[in-house]
Coordinates of C-alpha atoms in Angstrom, one line a residue:
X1 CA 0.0 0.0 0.0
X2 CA 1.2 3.3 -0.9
X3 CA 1.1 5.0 2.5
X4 CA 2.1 8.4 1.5
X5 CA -0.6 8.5 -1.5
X6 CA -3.3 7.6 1.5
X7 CA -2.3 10.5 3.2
X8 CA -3.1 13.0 0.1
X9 CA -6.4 11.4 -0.5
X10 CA -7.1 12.5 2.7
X11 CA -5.6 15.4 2.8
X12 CA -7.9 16.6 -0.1
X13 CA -11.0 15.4 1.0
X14 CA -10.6 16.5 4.2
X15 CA -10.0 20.2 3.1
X16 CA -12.0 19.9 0.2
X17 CA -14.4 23.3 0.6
X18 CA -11.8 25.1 2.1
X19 CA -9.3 23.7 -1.7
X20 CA -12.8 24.8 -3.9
X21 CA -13.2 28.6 -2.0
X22 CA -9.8 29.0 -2.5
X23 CA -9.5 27.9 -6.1
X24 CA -12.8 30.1 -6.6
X25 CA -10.8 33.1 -5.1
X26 CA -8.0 32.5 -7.7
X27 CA -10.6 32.0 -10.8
X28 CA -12.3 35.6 -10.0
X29 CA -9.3 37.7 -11.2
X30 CA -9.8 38.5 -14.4
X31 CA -6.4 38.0 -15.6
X32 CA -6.8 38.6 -19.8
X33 CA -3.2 39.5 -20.4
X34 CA -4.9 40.6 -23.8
X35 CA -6.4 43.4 -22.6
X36 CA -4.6 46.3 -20.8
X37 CA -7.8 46.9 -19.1
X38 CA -6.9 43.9 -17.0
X39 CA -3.8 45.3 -15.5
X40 CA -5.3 46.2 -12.2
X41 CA -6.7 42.5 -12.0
X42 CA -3.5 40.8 -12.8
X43 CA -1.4 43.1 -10.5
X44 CA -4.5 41.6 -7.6
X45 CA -3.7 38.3 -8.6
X46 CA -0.1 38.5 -8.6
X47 CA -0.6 39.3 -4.7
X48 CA -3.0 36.7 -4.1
X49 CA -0.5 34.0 -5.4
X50 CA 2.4 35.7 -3.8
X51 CA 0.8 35.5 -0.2
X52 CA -0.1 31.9 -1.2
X53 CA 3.4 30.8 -1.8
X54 CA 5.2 32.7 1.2
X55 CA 2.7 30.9 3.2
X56 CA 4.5 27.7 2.6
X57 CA 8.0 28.4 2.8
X58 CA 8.8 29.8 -0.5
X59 CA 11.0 32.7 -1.2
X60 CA 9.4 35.0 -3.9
X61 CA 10.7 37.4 -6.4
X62 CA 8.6 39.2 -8.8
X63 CA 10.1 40.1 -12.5
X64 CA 8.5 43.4 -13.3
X65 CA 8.6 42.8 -17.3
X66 CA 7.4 45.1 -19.7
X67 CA 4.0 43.9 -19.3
X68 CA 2.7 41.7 -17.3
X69 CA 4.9 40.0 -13.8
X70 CA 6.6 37.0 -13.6
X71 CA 6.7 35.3 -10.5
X72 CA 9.7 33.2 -9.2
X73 CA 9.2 31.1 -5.6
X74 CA 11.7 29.0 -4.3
X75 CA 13.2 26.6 -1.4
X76 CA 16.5 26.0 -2.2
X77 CA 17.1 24.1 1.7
X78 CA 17.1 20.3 0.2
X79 CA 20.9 21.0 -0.3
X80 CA 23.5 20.2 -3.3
X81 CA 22.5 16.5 -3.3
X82 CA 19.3 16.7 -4.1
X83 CA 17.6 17.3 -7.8
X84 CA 16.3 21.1 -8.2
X85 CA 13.1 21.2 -10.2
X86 CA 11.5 23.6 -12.2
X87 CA 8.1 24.0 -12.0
X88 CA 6.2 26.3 -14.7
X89 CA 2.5 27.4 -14.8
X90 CA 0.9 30.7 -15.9
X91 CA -2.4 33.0 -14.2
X92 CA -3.2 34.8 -17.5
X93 CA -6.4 33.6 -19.5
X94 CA -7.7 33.8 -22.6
X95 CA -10.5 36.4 -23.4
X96 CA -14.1 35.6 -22.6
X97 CA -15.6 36.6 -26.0
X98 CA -18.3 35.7 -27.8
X99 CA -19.6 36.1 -23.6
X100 CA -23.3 35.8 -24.9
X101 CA -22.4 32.4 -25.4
X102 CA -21.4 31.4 -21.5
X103 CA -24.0 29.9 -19.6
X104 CA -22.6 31.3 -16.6
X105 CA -20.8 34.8 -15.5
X106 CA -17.3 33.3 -17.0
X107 CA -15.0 35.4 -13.5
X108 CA -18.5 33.8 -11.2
X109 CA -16.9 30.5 -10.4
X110 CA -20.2 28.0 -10.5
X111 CA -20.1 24.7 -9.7
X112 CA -22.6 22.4 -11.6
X113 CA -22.2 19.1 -10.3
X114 CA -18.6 17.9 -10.1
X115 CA -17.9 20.3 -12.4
X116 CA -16.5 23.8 -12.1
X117 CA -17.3 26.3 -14.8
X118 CA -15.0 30.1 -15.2
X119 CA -12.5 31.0 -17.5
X120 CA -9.2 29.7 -16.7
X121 CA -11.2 26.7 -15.1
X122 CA -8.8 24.2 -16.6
X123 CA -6.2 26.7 -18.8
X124 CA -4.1 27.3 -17.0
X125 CA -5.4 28.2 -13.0
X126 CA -6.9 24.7 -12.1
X127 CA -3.9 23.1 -13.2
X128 CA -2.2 25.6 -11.6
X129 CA -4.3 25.7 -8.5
X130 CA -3.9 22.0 -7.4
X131 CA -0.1 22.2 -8.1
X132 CA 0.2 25.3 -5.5
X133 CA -2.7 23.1 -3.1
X134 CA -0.2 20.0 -3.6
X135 CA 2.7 21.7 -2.3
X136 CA 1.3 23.1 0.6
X137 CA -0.2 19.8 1.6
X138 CA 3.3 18.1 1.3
X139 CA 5.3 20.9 3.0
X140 CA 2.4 20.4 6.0
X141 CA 3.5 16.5 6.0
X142 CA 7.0 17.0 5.9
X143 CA 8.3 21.0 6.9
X144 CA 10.3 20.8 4.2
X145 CA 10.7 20.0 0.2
X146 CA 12.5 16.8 -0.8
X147 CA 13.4 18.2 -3.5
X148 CA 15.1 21.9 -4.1
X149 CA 12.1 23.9 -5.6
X150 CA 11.2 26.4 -8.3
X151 CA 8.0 27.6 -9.3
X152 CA 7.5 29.9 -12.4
X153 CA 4.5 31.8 -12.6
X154 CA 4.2 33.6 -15.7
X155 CA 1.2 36.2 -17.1
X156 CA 1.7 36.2 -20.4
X157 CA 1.3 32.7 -22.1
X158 CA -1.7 33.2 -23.6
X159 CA -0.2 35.9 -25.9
X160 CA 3.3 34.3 -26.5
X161 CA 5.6 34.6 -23.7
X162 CA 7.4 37.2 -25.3
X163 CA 8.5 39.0 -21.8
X164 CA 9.1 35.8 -20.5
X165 CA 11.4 34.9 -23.6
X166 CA 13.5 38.5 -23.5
X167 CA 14.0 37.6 -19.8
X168 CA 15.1 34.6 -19.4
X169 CA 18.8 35.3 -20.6
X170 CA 18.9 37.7 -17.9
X171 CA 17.1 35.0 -15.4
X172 CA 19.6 32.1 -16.6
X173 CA 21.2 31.4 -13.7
X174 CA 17.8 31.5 -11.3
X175 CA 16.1 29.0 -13.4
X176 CA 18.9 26.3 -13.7
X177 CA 17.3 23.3 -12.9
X178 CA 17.8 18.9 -13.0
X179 CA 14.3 19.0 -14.3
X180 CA 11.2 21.1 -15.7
X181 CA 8.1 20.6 -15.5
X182 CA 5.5 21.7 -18.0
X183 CA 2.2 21.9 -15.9
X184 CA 0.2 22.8 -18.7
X185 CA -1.0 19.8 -20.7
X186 CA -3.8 17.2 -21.7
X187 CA -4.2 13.6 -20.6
X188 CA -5.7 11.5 -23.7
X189 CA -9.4 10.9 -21.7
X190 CA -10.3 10.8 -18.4
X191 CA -9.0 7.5 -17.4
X192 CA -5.7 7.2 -19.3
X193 CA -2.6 9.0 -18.2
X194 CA -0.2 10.0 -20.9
X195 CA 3.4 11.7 -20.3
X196 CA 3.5 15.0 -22.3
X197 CA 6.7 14.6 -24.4
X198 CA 5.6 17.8 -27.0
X199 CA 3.9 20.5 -27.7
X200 CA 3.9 22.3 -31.5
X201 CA 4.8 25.6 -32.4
X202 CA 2.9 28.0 -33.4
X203 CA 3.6 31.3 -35.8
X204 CA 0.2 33.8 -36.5
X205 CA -0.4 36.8 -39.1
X206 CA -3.8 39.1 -38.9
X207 CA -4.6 40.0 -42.9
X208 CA -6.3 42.7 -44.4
X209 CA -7.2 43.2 -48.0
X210 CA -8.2 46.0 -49.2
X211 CA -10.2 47.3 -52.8
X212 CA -12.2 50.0 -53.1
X213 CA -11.8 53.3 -51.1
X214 CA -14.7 53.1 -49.6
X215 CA -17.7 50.8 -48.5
X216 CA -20.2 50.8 -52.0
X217 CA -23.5 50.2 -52.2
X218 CA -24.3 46.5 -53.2
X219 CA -26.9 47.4 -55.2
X220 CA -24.9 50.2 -57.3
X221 CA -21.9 48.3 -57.6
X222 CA -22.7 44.5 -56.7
X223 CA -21.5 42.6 -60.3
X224 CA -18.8 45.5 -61.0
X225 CA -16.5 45.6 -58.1
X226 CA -14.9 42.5 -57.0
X227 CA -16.1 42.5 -53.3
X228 CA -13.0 41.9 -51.0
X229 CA -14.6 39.6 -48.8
X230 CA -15.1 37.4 -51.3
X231 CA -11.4 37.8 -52.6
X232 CA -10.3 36.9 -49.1
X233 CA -12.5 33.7 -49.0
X234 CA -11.3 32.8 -52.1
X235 CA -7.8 33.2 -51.4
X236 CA -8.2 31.3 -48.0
X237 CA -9.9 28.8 -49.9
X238 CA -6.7 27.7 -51.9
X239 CA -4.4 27.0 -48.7
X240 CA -5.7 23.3 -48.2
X241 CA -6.2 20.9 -51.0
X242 CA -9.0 17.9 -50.9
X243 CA -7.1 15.7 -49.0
X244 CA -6.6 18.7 -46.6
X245 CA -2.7 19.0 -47.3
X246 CA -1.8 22.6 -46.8
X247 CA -0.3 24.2 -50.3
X248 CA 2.0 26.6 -48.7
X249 CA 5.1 25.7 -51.1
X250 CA 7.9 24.2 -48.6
X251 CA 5.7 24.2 -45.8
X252 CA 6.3 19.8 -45.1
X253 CA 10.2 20.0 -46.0
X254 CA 11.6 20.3 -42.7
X255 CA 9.6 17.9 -41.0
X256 CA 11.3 15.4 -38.8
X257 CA 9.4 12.1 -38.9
X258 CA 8.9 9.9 -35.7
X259 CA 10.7 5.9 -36.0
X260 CA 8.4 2.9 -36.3
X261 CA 9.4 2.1 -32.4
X262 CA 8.7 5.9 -31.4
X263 CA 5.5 5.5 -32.8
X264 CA 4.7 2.4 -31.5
X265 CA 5.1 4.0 -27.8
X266 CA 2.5 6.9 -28.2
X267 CA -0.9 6.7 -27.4
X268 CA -2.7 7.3 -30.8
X269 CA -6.1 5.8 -29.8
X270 CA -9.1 7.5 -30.6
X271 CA -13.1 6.9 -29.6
X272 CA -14.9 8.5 -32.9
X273 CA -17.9 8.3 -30.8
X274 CA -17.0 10.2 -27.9
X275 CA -15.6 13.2 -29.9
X276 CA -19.1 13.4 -32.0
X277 CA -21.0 12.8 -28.9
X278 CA -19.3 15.6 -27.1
X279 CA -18.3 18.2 -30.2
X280 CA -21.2 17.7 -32.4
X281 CA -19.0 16.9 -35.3
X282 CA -16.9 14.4 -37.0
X283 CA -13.1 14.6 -37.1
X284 CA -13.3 15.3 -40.9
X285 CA -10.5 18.2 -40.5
X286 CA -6.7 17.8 -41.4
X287 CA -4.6 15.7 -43.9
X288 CA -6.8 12.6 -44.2
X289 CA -4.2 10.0 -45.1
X290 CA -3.7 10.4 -41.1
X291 CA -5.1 9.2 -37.8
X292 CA -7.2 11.9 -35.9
X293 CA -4.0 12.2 -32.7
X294 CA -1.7 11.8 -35.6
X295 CA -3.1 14.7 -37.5
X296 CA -3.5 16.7 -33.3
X297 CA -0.3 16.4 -32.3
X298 CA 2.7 14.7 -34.7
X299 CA 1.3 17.3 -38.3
X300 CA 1.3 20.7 -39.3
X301 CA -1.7 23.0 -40.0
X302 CA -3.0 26.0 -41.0
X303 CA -6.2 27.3 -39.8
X304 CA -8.4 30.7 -40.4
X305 CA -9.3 31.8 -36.4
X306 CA -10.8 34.7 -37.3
X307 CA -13.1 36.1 -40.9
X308 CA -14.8 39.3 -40.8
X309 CA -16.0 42.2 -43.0
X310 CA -18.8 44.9 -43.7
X311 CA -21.9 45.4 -41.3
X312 CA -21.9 42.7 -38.5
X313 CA -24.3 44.7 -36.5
X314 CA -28.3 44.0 -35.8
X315 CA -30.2 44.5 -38.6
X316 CA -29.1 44.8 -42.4
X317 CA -26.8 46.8 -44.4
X318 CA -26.0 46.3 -48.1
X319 CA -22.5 47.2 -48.6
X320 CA -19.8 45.9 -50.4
X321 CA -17.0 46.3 -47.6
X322 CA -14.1 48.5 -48.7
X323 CA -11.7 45.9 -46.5
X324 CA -12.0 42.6 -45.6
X325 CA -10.3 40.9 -42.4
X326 CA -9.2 37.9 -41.4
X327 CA -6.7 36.0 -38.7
X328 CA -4.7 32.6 -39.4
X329 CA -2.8 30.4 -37.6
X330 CA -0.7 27.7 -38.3
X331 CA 0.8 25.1 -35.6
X332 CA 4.2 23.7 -36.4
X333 CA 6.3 20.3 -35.7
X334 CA 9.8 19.7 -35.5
X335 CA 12.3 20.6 -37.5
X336 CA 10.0 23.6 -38.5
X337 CA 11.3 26.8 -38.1
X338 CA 8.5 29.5 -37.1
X339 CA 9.8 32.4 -39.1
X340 CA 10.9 30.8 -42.1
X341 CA 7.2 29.1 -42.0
X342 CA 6.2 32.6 -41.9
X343 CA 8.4 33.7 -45.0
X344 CA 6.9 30.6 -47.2
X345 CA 3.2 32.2 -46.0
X346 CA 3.9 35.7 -46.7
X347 CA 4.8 34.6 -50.4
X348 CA 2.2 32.2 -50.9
X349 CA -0.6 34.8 -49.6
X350 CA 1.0 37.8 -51.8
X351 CA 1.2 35.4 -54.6
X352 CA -2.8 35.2 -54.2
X353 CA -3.8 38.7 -53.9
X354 CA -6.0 39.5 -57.1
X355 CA -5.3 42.8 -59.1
X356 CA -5.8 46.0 -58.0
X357 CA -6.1 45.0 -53.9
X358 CA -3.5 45.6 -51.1
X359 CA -3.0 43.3 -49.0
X360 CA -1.3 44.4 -45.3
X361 CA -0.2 41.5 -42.8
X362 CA 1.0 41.7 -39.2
X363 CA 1.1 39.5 -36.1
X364 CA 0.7 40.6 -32.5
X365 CA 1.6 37.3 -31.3
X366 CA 4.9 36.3 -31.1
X367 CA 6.1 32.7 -32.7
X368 CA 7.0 30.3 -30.6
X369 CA 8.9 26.6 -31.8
X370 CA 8.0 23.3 -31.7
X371 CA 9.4 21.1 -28.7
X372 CA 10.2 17.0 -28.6
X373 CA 11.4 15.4 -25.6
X374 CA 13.5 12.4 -25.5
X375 CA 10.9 9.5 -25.1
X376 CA 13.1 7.8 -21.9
X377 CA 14.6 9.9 -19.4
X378 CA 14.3 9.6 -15.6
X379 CA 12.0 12.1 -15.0
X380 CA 9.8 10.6 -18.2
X381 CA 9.9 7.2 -16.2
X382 CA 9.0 9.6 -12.6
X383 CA 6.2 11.1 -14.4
X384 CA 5.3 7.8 -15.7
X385 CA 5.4 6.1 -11.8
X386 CA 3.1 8.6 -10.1
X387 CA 0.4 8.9 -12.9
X388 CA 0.0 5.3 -12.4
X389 CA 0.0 5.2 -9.0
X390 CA -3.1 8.0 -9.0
X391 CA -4.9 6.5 -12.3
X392 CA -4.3 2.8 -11.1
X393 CA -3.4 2.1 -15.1
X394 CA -0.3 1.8 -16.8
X395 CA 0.8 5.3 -18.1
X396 CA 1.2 6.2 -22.2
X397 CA 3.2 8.3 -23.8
X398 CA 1.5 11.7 -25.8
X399 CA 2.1 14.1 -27.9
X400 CA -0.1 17.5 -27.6
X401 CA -1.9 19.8 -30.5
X402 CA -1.3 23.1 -28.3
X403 CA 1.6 25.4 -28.0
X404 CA 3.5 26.3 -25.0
X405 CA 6.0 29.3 -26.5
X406 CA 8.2 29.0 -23.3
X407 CA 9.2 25.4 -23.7
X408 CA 11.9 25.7 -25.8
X409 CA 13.7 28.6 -24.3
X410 CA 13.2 27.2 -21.1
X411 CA 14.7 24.2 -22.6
X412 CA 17.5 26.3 -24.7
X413 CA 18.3 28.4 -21.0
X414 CA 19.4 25.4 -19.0
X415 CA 20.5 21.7 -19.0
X416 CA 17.3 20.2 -17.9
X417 CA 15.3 17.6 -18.9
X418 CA 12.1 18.9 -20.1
X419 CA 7.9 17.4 -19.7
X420 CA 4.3 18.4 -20.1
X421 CA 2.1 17.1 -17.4
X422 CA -1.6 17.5 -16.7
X423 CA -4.9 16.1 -16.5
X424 CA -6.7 18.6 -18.9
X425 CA -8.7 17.2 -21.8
X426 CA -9.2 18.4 -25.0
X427 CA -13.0 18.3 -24.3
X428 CA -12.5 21.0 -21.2
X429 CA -13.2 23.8 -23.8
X430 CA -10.5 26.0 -22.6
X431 CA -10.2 29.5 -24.9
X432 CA -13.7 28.6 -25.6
X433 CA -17.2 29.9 -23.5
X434 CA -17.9 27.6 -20.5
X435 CA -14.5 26.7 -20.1
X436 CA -14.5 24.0 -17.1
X437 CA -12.3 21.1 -14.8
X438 CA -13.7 18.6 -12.6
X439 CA -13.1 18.7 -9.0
X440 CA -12.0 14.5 -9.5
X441 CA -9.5 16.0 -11.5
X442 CA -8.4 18.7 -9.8
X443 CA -7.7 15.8 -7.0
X444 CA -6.0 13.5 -9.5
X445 CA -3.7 16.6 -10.5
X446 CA -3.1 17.0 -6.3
X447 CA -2.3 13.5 -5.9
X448 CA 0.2 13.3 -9.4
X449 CA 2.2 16.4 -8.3
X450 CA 2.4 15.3 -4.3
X451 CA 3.8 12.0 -5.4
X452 CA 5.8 12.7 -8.0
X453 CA 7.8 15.4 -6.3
X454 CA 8.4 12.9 -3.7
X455 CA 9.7 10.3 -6.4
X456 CA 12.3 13.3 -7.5
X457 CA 13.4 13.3 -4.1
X458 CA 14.8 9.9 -4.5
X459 CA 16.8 10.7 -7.6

């Protein structure tokens, strides 16, 4: 019997409604590192988590970046012979919009169920939440870390990490660590536990096309003037083929394929049935000649976010729209290089632009690379250990659709060994209204990061 694994199971349930206020408390700061507006929120929450880690021991500095704070806590007191780890999360959300789509006040924490719904519910404060909980709860058992600690708490993943990024050759030395750990990732479904060994890259570009010089009357000039919307669609329209390959000339070349035996290791499973039962759709999206996980998390792809234009208003306005709008994005693999994916797009889109529009492209959102970890490594196999001790099933090994800009420089900035952890899910809408996270799992997450950090203790 795993003695120490009793103890956190009854730890949590014990203190269960004092774990859920608390997380509540953290879920009400509107942290939308988006939106300057927010500023005065995220300086509150900042606060909040800094009172929450000095509580248990941890010494705190506070990067004052050129936008939003970083947060560093640490207990260095384990001494030279034990492992230092590196443990990152972020407080900043996505925005809430379209909000006349949430069922609930998205910054009103409600709890329907076993089920919590807010923004930031599961990306990134729940995971965030029951790592800090865990923590405190082993510190309680023991006074002290097994392991030497550092906790990263950045605001500004949700809009690339660029602060993050420019500081971290500054920050080298305070974030040397044996081993990092990504808490920021999905688990396959709800009872399988998967190792994150990568996340993709990601590069972005917001377009505009432009025709006439002013909005025209459809009427008037509807069947002379080549309406830019239209144009736009069109051109859109041409960066996938039928078998959903994306056309962007060079776009595969760098592409470093997976071995037979890699492959053979990650969990690739995938219930059709579930996904249409809880998206409404079939995964018909992608190259096709690939599996659905295959096509999530091992390819490339380019997708339109964002397609707009004219009067959106109530009611109805016949215009041909002088400009037409839209955003894309496209999520890389290794070997690809984010700004040279970003040359090959700007000369593919230019190359599409009909005569007599302008087209104008920029990107608020910085690139970020691709990241792989080696597939066997001891803190892969520590990982591996405590998932299975919490999920009672042997662990797998996955590789994640989403993008997590700091891995790689985190990676680049020390010697570490690198993983994604977590027990989101895909399904946990996260950037999407009624984001949400079960309280099971904000348990299971407790239990993973209490035993695992005592498993690094006995490297």
């Amino acid at each position: 019997m795993n003695l120490s694994l009793e103890y956190y199971n009854k730890e949590f349930d014990d203190n269960k409604d004092m774990l859920l206020d608390e997380f509540f408390q953290y879920l009400r700061f509107k942290t939308i590192s988006a939106q300057s507006k927010y500023k005065p929120e995220i300086t509150a929450c900042v606060d909040w988590l800094k009172t929450y880690l000095q509580a248990i021991d941890l010494d705190i500095e506070i990067w004052d970046t050129k936008k939003n704070p970083c947060i560093l806590a640490q207990n260095l007191k384990a001494g030279e012979q034990k492992p230092t780890v590196l443990i990152y999360l972020h407080y900043d959300v996505q925005p809430v919009d379209p909000i006349e789509l949430w069922d609930t006040p998205p910054f009103e924490p409600t709890l329907k169920g076993d089920t919590v719904y807010a923004r930031g519910a599961c990306d990134n404060k729940g995971q965030a939440f029951y790592t800090i909980s865990a923590l405190r709860a082993l510190y309680k058992k023991e006074g002290a870390y097994p392991v030497n600690l550092k906790i990263l708490i950045e605001g500004e993943e949700e809009i690339g990490s660029q602060s993050l990024q420019e500081y971290l050759e500054e920050k080298k030395e305070q974030v040397q660590a044996d081993y990092i750990l990504i808490v920021d990732v999905d688990i396959p479904n709800e009872e399988t536990p998967a190792v994150g060994l990568g996340v993709r890259g990601i590069c972005t570009s917001e377009i505009t096309l432009e025709g006439p010089n002013s909005d025209l009357h459809s009427g008037l000039f509807g069947g002379i003037v080549y309406n830019p919307l239209q144009a736009l669609c069109e051109m859109l329209a041409k960066f996938h083929t039928s078998d959903g390959s994306v056309t962007i000339p060079g776009f595969y070349d760098a592409i470093k394929e997976l071995s037979s035996a890699e492959m053979e290791e990650l969990y690739l499973d995938f219930d059709e049935k579930a996904f249409v039962k809880e998206l409404g759709v079939k995964p018909l999206g992608g190259e096709k000649k690939y599996s659905p996980l295959e096509r999530s998390g091992l390819r490339p792809t380019f997708e339109i976010n964002g397609l707009w234009g004219g009067y959106i208003e109530e009611g109805f306005k016949t215009v041909i729209p002088s400009k037409a709008h839209a955003k894309v994005s496209m999520r890389l693999v290794p070997d690809q290089d984010p700004l040279k994916i970003y040359e090959l797009f700007q000369e593919h889109i230019k190359s599409l632009v009909p005569e007599g529009f302008k087209l104008t492209l920029s990107h608020s959102h910085a690139p970020s690379a691709p990241f792989r970890a080696e597939f066997n490594s001891k803190v892969v196999d520590a990982v591996s250990w405590a998932y299975t001790e919490v999920f009672k099933t042997p662990c797998k090994k996955f590789v994640g659709g989403g993008s997590l800009p700091v891995t790689l420089a985190l990676k680049e900035a020390t010697d570490a060994q690198v993983i994604g952890l977590g027990v989101s899910l895909s399904t946990d809408k996260i950037h999407a209204p009624n984001e949400h996270f079960t309280v099971s799992r904000l348990k299971k997450g407790f239990l993973v990061i209490s035993q695992l950090i005592e498993r690094l203790g006995t490297l």
